[in-house]
Amino acid sequence: MTGQEHEHVRVAVIGSGFGGLGAAVRLRREGVTDFVVLERADAVGGTWRDNSYPGCACDVPSHLYSFSFAPNPDWPRTFSGQERIREYLEHVADTFRLRSHIRLNSEVKQLRWDNEKLWWEVATAQGTLTADVVVSATGPLSDPKTPDVPGIDTFPGKVFHSARWDHDYDLRGKRVAMIGTGASAIQIVPAIQKEVGRLTLFQRTPPWVMPRADRDITKAERWLHRQLPFTTQVRRGLLWGIRELQVQAFTKRPNELGMVEQIAKRNMGRAIKDPALRAKLTPDYRIGCKRILLSNTYYPALAQPNVDVVASGLSEIRGNTLVAADGSEAEVDAIVFGTGFHVTDMPIAQRVVGADGVSLAESWKGGMAALRGATAHGFPNFMTVIGPNTGLGNSSMILMIESQLNYLADYMRQLDVLGGRVALNPRESAVNGWNNRVQDRMKRTVWNTGGCNSWYLDENGVNTTVWPGTTTEFRQATRHVDVGEYEIVRAPAAAAEPRSRGKKAQVSAA
Ligand SMILES: Cc1cc2nc3c(=O)[nH]c(=O)nc-3n(C[C@H](O)[C@H](O)[C@H](O)COP(=O)(O)OP(=O)(O)OC[C@H]3O[C@@H](n4cnc5c(N)ncnc54)[C@H](O)[C@@H]3O)c2cc1C
């Protein structure tokens, strides 16, 4: 940095999805007001701003897929649609008076730890600031992943990813290829099947699809939730409790999941009468190994005469013709990639340079690992929300986010207790110890034993994304910061002058 004045804050939060907005609320509640939320887009909402594809909705019931501190008695459906979830997050930003902290169009380009000043230099699209603590809430499913298919440049039609839907492109009557059969694809297929001319689904692996208990929440229910707010909590508690019990089968007794496969098979059998199509759509791995999908409309859409299922991945494109790995071909006008996100190679990691001058991506090249899913050795006062091994296969990510925010709150308290210019760097032994325990538990889970290749696994086949336990266990593990797990780093005496809070600080040339 130059020797000019620049802005300094106590905390810089990156991202304004559930994670970033939640962190902002939690910081304010802890009495920390000297913070900014840096968002690369022009609005808040994260996942629920970016994914506006037809049919987009949550697949965890809304009363559980929302903040515990901001219950919404007015959820319109058991599984509400994207627009309502986005509205909810805008509402959270207003209700908790977060707007003055939020900087839109402020993509974080680089973060560099200063060993002398004990702060992060944060380079954004709008200039540079420094922060004592950085909270990275850039999202596990935020940067779309599109496969590098040979010949894609020769395709003369329209191409887009499910998370960047082109609403100006009219799909009516068009020949459309849907690539992938994940959670987004199975919502998109039934939503567009009626209007497109022909729909060709390229399926590398069939998903297990369970019935979806989706319905309008009645006026009477909403009235009750408004009049008696504890009823919302009861509803949430039941939704949570069922999932806490379910997860035992995922983590400890995967063989019991065979019974659940029968329900999924019946769900398919009701709509798919053609034995050949049914064979294509039947998974050959244990249910739960990949994310279990919920839909009542996916199979009925696949049974329609204008839909073809190619049970093979896309391997090549020649002009308008898409060629699958099994040699089958389809001519199309548009390609929609429902091919997921950069998950195990968290993109922000390439931009974070820690105490040893090494990037987080470099440090994680053998696999992502963070103490209690939050902090990485060599990256003092840097915390990830939804970091390594904090994902869930069957419940609400908001539960995990709120646990991590408890950890953040205690982290801020510990820094205050230690006082002065201080940073916490997780000990390598603590990070490794935590990670070994997580990976040890992972061995028995359906994600490791279920016989599938999923996006939960990194390129080495290690599951660095999912939490192998209950949300209660994670809540307990993140209730407090154990300072013994950290090296306490103090600033060298020469650099230990007091710093300003939320004001301009003077930085010498580096
Ligand atoms: C279609 C879809 C449906 C889902 N449904 C469910 C569900 O039903 N239940 C469930 O539990 N989970 C679901 N998820 C997972 C979902 O991602 C999480 O539940 C949650 O929304 C994550 O919140 P987040 O704030 O961590 O990340 P995000 O919502 O992804 O927000 C991250 C934010 O960081 C910003 N950002 C990223 N990089 C930078 C940068 N360098 N500088 C500045 N800003 C940056 C992004 O623009 C974004 O606004 C779903 C995901 C998708 C894609």
XYZ file of C-alpha atoms and ligand atoms in Angstrom:
563
model
C 0.000 0.000 0.000
C 1.069 3.573 -0.409
C 1.742 5.947 2.466
C -1.684 7.556 2.003
C -4.548 7.580 4.438
C -7.003 4.786 4.002
C -10.064 3.450 5.734
C -9.688 0.980 8.579
C -12.488 -1.152 10.032
C -12.693 -3.666 12.831
C -14.330 -6.302 10.593
C -14.734 -6.715 6.834
C -17.416 -9.227 5.889
C -17.334 -10.534 2.321
C -20.662 -11.462 0.744
C -24.269 -10.515 1.418
C -26.119 -13.813 1.277
C -27.485 -15.549 4.357
C -23.914 -15.842 5.677
C -22.818 -12.229 5.232
C -26.102 -10.659 6.350
C -26.234 -13.036 9.324
C -22.688 -12.040 10.289
C -23.671 -8.375 10.078
C -26.663 -8.867 12.379
C -24.548 -10.854 14.825
C -21.762 -8.275 14.900
C -24.230 -5.494 15.657
C -25.749 -7.576 18.436
C -22.264 -8.010 19.896
C -21.876 -4.236 19.893
C -19.474 -4.232 16.944
C -20.630 -1.477 14.622
C -17.348 -0.717 12.916
C -17.692 -3.146 10.035
C -18.461 -3.253 6.324
C -20.138 -5.885 4.170
C -18.419 -6.061 0.791
C -20.582 -7.455 -1.998
C -19.495 -7.862 -5.606
C -23.019 -7.681 -7.037
C -25.401 -4.732 -7.142
C -27.846 -6.162 -4.604
C -27.901 -8.363 -1.514
C -29.219 -11.932 -1.505
C -26.384 -14.214 -2.673
C -27.765 -17.545 -3.888
C -31.279 -16.118 -3.934
C -30.310 -13.133 -6.051
C -28.267 -15.135 -8.575
C -30.507 -18.152 -9.062
C -33.658 -16.923 -10.740
C -34.228 -19.873 -13.057
C -37.814 -21.056 -13.638
C -38.959 -23.218 -10.735
C -36.205 -22.091 -8.349
C -37.166 -22.766 -4.715
C -35.578 -24.031 -1.532
C -35.586 -27.762 -0.806
C -35.576 -27.396 2.955
C -38.924 -26.116 4.334
C -39.018 -22.325 4.616
C -39.736 -22.241 8.328
C -36.407 -24.001 8.868
C -34.626 -22.363 5.944
C -34.648 -18.900 7.540
C -32.884 -17.194 10.433
C -33.953 -18.197 13.953
C -33.722 -14.521 14.926
C -35.910 -13.374 12.041
C -38.879 -15.760 11.836
C -41.256 -15.093 8.973
C -44.890 -15.946 9.778
C -45.844 -15.176 6.181
C -43.951 -17.804 4.203
C -46.393 -18.534 1.377
C -45.452 -22.152 0.740
C -43.839 -24.947 2.672
C -40.970 -24.684 0.138
C -41.029 -21.035 -0.898
C -39.812 -19.795 -4.249
C -36.675 -17.797 -4.988
C -38.419 -14.418 -5.157
C -39.874 -14.754 -1.689
C -36.549 -15.857 -0.203
C -34.813 -12.955 -1.890
C -37.465 -10.565 -0.520
C -36.898 -12.065 2.928
C -33.163 -11.294 2.757
C -33.843 -7.723 1.586
C -36.225 -7.430 4.522
C -33.530 -8.686 6.920
C -31.138 -6.039 5.575
C -33.753 -3.324 6.288
C -35.104 -4.617 9.608
C -31.671 -4.966 11.167
C -30.481 -1.640 9.705
C -27.634 -3.178 7.757
C -27.787 -0.975 4.660
C -25.293 1.609 5.891
C -22.707 -1.166 6.318
C -23.213 -2.738 2.902
C -20.994 -1.780 -0.026
C -22.385 -3.075 -3.284
C -20.311 -3.462 -6.475
C -17.311 -4.001 -4.217
C -15.788 -7.269 -5.316
C -12.886 -8.296 -3.106
C -9.924 -8.767 -5.424
C -7.263 -9.571 -2.881
C -6.700 -9.988 0.849
C -3.178 -9.752 2.218
C -2.198 -10.222 5.859
C 0.240 -7.643 7.240
C 2.469 -9.333 9.837
C 3.564 -6.012 11.326
C 0.306 -4.131 11.522
C -1.710 -7.267 12.248
C -4.441 -6.381 9.834
C -5.766 -7.459 6.485
C -5.265 -5.267 3.463
C -8.469 -5.662 1.521
C -8.322 -4.637 -2.131
C -11.788 -4.179 -3.593
C -13.231 -2.965 -6.870
C -13.896 0.352 -5.079
C -10.477 0.814 -3.476
C -8.478 -0.554 -0.579
C -9.204 -0.674 3.122
C -7.754 -2.523 6.083
C -9.535 -4.695 8.633
C -8.545 -6.376 11.891
C -10.761 -9.348 11.119
C -12.112 -10.706 7.836
C -15.219 -12.866 7.672
C -15.461 -14.602 4.324
C -19.066 -15.488 3.503
C -18.581 -15.895 -0.227
C -20.862 -18.912 -0.420
C -20.349 -22.591 -1.125
C -22.486 -22.490 -4.276
C -21.721 -19.059 -5.621
C -19.389 -19.392 -8.615
C -20.971 -21.421 -11.437
C -18.990 -24.291 -12.901
C -19.328 -24.936 -16.611
C -17.522 -27.912 -18.158
C -15.022 -27.209 -20.877
C -16.774 -29.245 -23.584
C -14.777 -29.611 -26.815
C -16.440 -27.630 -29.597
C -18.478 -25.332 -27.349
C -17.093 -22.364 -29.293
C -18.670 -23.721 -32.473
C -22.167 -23.761 -30.985
C -24.212 -21.071 -32.765
C -27.123 -20.996 -30.281
C -27.686 -19.687 -26.784
C -25.686 -20.986 -23.804
C -26.136 -20.140 -20.150
C -25.724 -21.575 -16.656
C -28.720 -22.200 -14.391
C -27.363 -19.646 -11.897
C -27.131 -16.946 -14.570
C -30.473 -17.429 -16.295
C -30.972 -15.277 -19.383
C -34.526 -13.999 -18.986
C -34.338 -12.147 -22.298
C -34.016 -15.418 -24.186
C -37.389 -16.856 -25.148
C -37.364 -20.649 -24.792
C -40.798 -21.125 -26.291
C -40.759 -23.701 -29.087
C -36.972 -24.066 -28.923
C -34.947 -27.280 -28.860
C -33.228 -27.096 -25.499
C -30.503 -29.246 -23.934
C -30.367 -29.434 -20.153
C -26.957 -30.601 -19.008
C -26.933 -32.201 -15.573
C -29.451 -33.694 -13.180
C -28.695 -31.943 -9.898
C -30.934 -29.927 -7.589
C -31.299 -27.014 -10.028
C -31.886 -29.172 -13.128
C -34.726 -31.113 -11.541
C -36.504 -27.851 -10.759
C -35.872 -26.403 -14.223
C -36.995 -29.439 -16.270
C -40.656 -29.454 -15.168
C -40.769 -25.639 -15.208
C -39.788 -25.363 -18.892
C -40.913 -28.694 -20.366
C -44.353 -27.453 -21.433
C -43.110 -24.410 -23.282
C -40.052 -25.718 -25.113
C -40.344 -27.546 -28.424
C -38.031 -30.381 -27.427
C -36.055 -30.956 -24.257
C -33.012 -33.236 -24.199
C -31.676 -34.058 -20.758
C -28.042 -35.147 -20.579
C -27.756 -37.281 -17.474
C -24.372 -38.567 -16.301
C -25.781 -40.039 -13.085
C -29.479 -40.349 -12.191
C -30.446 -38.738 -8.876
C -32.657 -40.283 -6.208
C -35.831 -38.204 -6.163
C -38.228 -38.299 -3.237
C -41.768 -36.872 -3.102
C -41.939 -33.233 -2.022
C -44.466 -32.206 0.648
C -44.983 -28.864 -1.043
C -48.185 -26.924 -0.527
C -49.514 -23.448 0.122
C -49.351 -22.419 3.747
C -52.963 -21.574 4.485
C -54.206 -18.139 5.570
C -55.263 -19.692 8.878
C -51.757 -21.018 9.520
C -50.223 -17.650 8.694
C -52.727 -15.863 10.913
C -51.856 -18.246 13.743
C -48.122 -17.683 13.256
C -48.632 -13.918 13.346
C -50.896 -13.931 16.393
C -48.948 -16.532 18.349
C -45.305 -16.280 17.303
C -44.305 -19.307 19.386
C -46.213 -21.485 16.876
C -43.614 -20.584 14.238
C -40.938 -21.760 16.639
C -42.808 -25.003 17.295
C -43.115 -25.621 13.576
C -39.429 -24.903 13.077
C -38.525 -27.142 15.994
C -40.435 -30.087 14.522
C -38.857 -29.635 11.095
C -35.436 -29.471 12.715
C -35.992 -32.467 15.032
C -37.054 -34.794 12.213
C -33.885 -33.950 10.293
C -31.694 -34.418 13.361
C -33.031 -37.967 13.669
C -32.717 -38.667 9.926
C -29.064 -37.701 9.817
C -28.142 -40.633 12.077
C -28.836 -42.972 9.171
C -26.636 -40.882 6.842
C -23.733 -40.747 9.256
C -23.880 -44.025 11.170
C -26.216 -46.539 9.545
C -26.232 -46.050 5.769
C -27.618 -49.548 5.207
C -30.923 -48.515 6.781
C -31.387 -46.074 3.904
C -32.354 -49.000 1.669
C -35.935 -48.618 2.940
C -35.975 -44.998 1.790
C -34.947 -46.117 -1.698
C -38.255 -47.987 -1.952
C -40.180 -44.722 -1.447
C -38.094 -43.040 -4.134
C -38.647 -45.957 -6.524
C -42.390 -45.753 -5.986
C -42.197 -41.996 -6.657
C -40.607 -42.809 -10.010
C -42.850 -45.758 -10.774
C -45.994 -43.621 -10.445
C -44.923 -41.432 -13.379
C -42.518 -43.498 -15.481
C -44.271 -46.466 -17.057
C -41.729 -47.192 -19.809
C -39.332 -49.876 -18.422
C -36.434 -48.653 -20.584
C -36.783 -45.090 -19.283
C -37.204 -46.373 -15.747
C -33.948 -48.328 -16.080
C -32.157 -45.186 -17.250
C -33.486 -43.211 -14.311
C -32.739 -45.761 -11.576
C -29.600 -44.942 -9.564
C -27.064 -47.678 -8.805
C -25.730 -46.164 -5.583
C -27.083 -45.809 -2.053
C -29.634 -43.057 -1.567
C -28.123 -40.070 0.256
C -24.644 -40.566 -1.227
C -25.450 -37.666 -3.531
C -27.886 -34.995 -2.382
C -31.421 -36.445 -2.188
C -33.660 -34.386 -4.438
C -37.316 -33.628 -3.848
C -39.863 -33.296 -6.626
C -43.391 -34.354 -7.581
C -43.087 -32.948 -11.089
C -39.676 -34.079 -12.383
C -40.609 -37.632 -13.388
C -43.982 -36.659 -14.884
C -42.135 -34.096 -17.041
C -39.597 -36.698 -18.194
C -42.445 -38.973 -19.277
C -43.755 -36.377 -21.763
C -43.348 -36.994 -25.508
C -41.246 -33.847 -26.095
C -38.533 -34.995 -23.644
C -35.544 -37.275 -24.316
C -33.254 -38.565 -21.601
C -29.718 -39.275 -22.768
C -28.199 -41.463 -20.065
C -24.707 -40.237 -20.707
C -22.680 -37.078 -20.197
C -22.126 -34.474 -22.899
C -18.760 -35.112 -24.544
C -18.572 -32.920 -27.641
C -20.361 -30.181 -29.547
C -20.319 -29.922 -33.349
C -22.182 -26.820 -34.419
C -25.792 -27.348 -33.370
C -25.226 -31.011 -32.590
C -24.542 -32.202 -29.057
C -22.764 -35.542 -28.836
C -22.970 -37.662 -25.696
C -20.275 -39.999 -24.402
C -22.373 -42.972 -25.601
C -22.393 -41.544 -29.158
C -26.018 -40.374 -29.204
C -26.656 -36.990 -30.787
C -29.182 -34.179 -30.424
C -29.625 -30.980 -32.412
C -30.502 -28.053 -30.198
C -30.985 -24.274 -30.220
C -29.999 -23.627 -26.608
C -27.882 -25.245 -23.901
C -28.591 -24.786 -20.194
C -25.781 -25.927 -17.940
C -27.036 -27.207 -14.602
C -23.541 -28.338 -13.777
C -23.115 -26.880 -10.330
C -20.522 -24.676 -8.699
C -16.897 -24.426 -7.643
C -17.310 -26.050 -4.249
C -14.158 -27.898 -3.233
C -11.944 -25.250 -4.856
C -13.383 -22.219 -3.026
C -12.618 -19.324 -5.446
C -11.875 -16.692 -2.758
C -9.001 -18.907 -1.527
C -6.922 -17.875 -4.530
C -7.206 -14.244 -3.444
C -6.218 -14.622 0.208
C -2.511 -14.333 1.021
C -1.666 -15.220 4.618
C 1.109 -14.669 7.152
C 3.664 -16.769 5.269
C 3.004 -15.087 1.923
C 1.189 -18.203 0.727
C -2.318 -18.147 -0.692
C -5.121 -20.058 0.997
C -5.596 -22.002 -2.247
C -1.945 -23.056 -2.139
C -2.237 -23.957 1.517
C -5.319 -26.049 0.697
C -3.920 -27.758 -2.366
C -3.970 -31.122 -0.562
C -7.603 -30.477 0.442
C -9.564 -27.798 2.326
C -9.348 -27.940 6.122
C -10.293 -25.415 8.782
C -10.557 -25.537 12.558
C -14.260 -25.937 13.403
C -14.993 -25.163 9.758
C -13.844 -21.595 10.320
C -10.151 -20.775 10.648
C -7.056 -21.928 8.749
C -3.469 -22.093 10.030
C -1.361 -19.219 8.703
C -4.398 -16.968 8.139
C -4.831 -15.026 11.385
C -8.141 -13.340 12.103
C -9.635 -14.794 8.929
C -12.818 -16.775 9.258
C -14.935 -18.592 6.693
C -18.678 -18.928 7.075
C -19.698 -22.267 5.523
C -16.071 -23.272 5.439
C -14.716 -26.800 4.958
C -16.933 -29.669 6.194
C -19.851 -27.519 7.271
C -22.297 -28.481 4.498
C -25.395 -30.577 5.139
C -26.984 -33.318 3.114
C -30.454 -33.141 4.629
C -31.065 -30.020 6.708
C -30.923 -26.240 6.629
C -27.614 -24.516 6.028
C -28.898 -21.616 8.101
C -28.438 -23.764 11.216
C -24.763 -24.190 10.359
C -24.346 -20.514 9.495
C -25.817 -19.470 12.844
C -23.453 -21.847 14.666
C -20.522 -20.277 12.882
C -21.819 -16.851 13.844
C -21.794 -17.922 17.507
C -18.130 -18.760 16.976
C -17.525 -15.377 15.343
C -19.208 -13.585 18.251
C -17.015 -15.373 20.791
C -13.949 -14.774 18.626
C -14.604 -11.026 18.786
C -15.053 -11.262 22.567
C -11.774 -13.151 22.941
C -9.912 -10.519 20.928
C -11.340 -7.856 23.230
C -10.378 -9.820 26.343
C -6.819 -10.244 25.079
C -6.758 -6.528 24.319
C -4.299 -4.416 22.358
C -3.127 -5.253 18.896
C -3.605 -8.944 18.748
C -4.545 -11.678 16.325
C -5.422 -15.346 16.659
C -3.782 -17.872 14.375
C -5.103 -21.434 14.694
C -2.359 -23.869 15.602
C -1.492 -26.336 12.871
C -1.926 -29.178 15.358
C -5.427 -27.955 16.257
C -6.496 -27.703 12.606
C -5.074 -31.151 11.839
C -6.588 -32.660 14.976
C -10.037 -31.304 14.102
C -9.751 -32.390 10.483
C -8.575 -35.892 11.414
C -11.564 -36.311 13.711
C -13.941 -35.098 10.999
C -12.421 -37.390 8.366
C -12.415 -40.308 10.757
C -16.158 -39.922 11.319
C -16.647 -39.439 7.591
C -15.449 -42.988 6.847
C -18.694 -44.552 8.056
C -21.046 -42.107 6.361
C -23.175 -42.675 3.283
C -21.180 -39.968 1.482
C -18.073 -42.134 1.664
C -19.567 -45.622 1.524
C -22.546 -45.082 -0.789
C -20.743 -45.906 -4.037
C -21.165 -42.610 -5.857
C -18.999 -39.786 -7.083
C -20.499 -36.530 -5.851
C -19.639 -32.841 -5.699
C -19.048 -33.315 -1.989
C -15.709 -34.986 -2.860
C -12.624 -33.081 -3.954
C -10.249 -34.126 -6.720
C -8.513 -36.512 -4.312
C -11.813 -38.190 -3.462
C -11.856 -36.634 0.029
C -15.110 -35.260 1.396
C -14.109 -31.715 2.394
C -17.613 -30.276 2.250
C -20.113 -32.147 4.417
C -20.414 -32.159 8.217
C -20.553 -35.818 9.353
C -22.808 -35.288 12.350
C -25.907 -33.582 13.676
C -26.390 -29.823 13.654
C -26.544 -30.032 17.470
C -23.037 -31.465 17.576
C -21.780 -28.671 15.355
C -23.543 -26.083 17.506
C -21.773 -27.456 20.568
C -18.404 -27.508 18.809
C -18.730 -23.843 17.839
C -20.292 -22.412 20.990
C -16.984 -21.007 22.256
C -13.538 -20.295 20.921
C -10.939 -22.364 22.761
C -8.055 -19.908 22.836
C -5.719 -22.821 23.595
C -6.247 -23.905 19.984
C -4.707 -20.643 18.797
C -1.343 -18.922 18.759
C -1.774 -15.435 20.149
C 0.048 -13.041 17.863
C 1.034 -9.610 19.161
C 2.260 -6.755 17.035
C 5.987 -5.918 17.130
C 6.502 -2.989 19.537
C 7.319 -0.481 16.772
C 4.034 -1.117 15.045
C 1.949 -1.156 18.197
C 0.553 2.360 18.078
C -3.187 2.497 18.657
C -5.272 2.314 15.530
C -8.361 4.180 14.598
C -11.744 2.504 14.515
C -13.838 3.039 11.385
C -11.762 6.039 10.476
C -8.715 6.836 8.458
C -5.455 5.152 9.387
C -1.969 6.068 8.210
C -0.049 3.258 6.552
C 3.582 3.425 5.620
C 4.789 2.286 2.219
C 5.219 -1.469 1.898
C -30.426 -23.059 -6.279
C -29.974 -23.304 -4.876
C -30.873 -23.750 -3.928
C -30.462 -23.969 -2.623
N -31.381 -24.421 -1.726
C -30.999 -24.640 -0.459
C -31.936 -25.120 0.498
O -33.100 -25.349 0.203
N -31.494 -25.344 1.749
C -30.199 -25.126 2.126
O -29.867 -25.330 3.287
N -29.308 -24.656 1.243
C -29.667 -24.423 -0.032
N -28.748 -23.964 -0.934
C -27.372 -23.684 -0.493
C -27.190 -22.173 -0.288
O -26.097 -21.781 -1.037
C -27.023 -21.844 1.191
O -28.150 -22.305 1.896
C -26.912 -20.332 1.499
O -27.761 -19.578 0.691
C -25.493 -19.869 1.377
O -25.416 -18.548 1.826
P -24.019 -17.777 1.782
O -24.264 -16.418 2.266
O -22.984 -18.577 2.457
O -23.611 -17.796 0.252
P -24.285 -17.066 -0.978
O -25.730 -16.957 -0.815
O -23.763 -17.761 -2.184
O -23.684 -15.594 -0.923
C -22.330 -15.349 -1.185
C -22.195 -13.886 -1.592
O -20.819 -13.566 -1.678
C -20.618 -12.736 -2.807
N -19.217 -12.859 -3.209
C -18.564 -13.965 -3.642
N -17.266 -13.675 -3.904
C -17.106 -12.372 -3.619
C -15.991 -11.479 -3.681
N -14.784 -11.895 -4.092
N -16.163 -10.185 -3.313
C -17.380 -9.742 -2.886
N -18.475 -10.542 -2.827
C -18.331 -11.837 -3.177
C -21.586 -13.285 -3.831
O -21.879 -12.346 -4.849
C -22.796 -13.598 -2.958
O -23.670 -12.495 -2.859
C -29.117 -23.744 -2.256
C -28.210 -23.314 -3.207
C -28.620 -23.096 -4.505
C -27.610 -22.635 -5.531
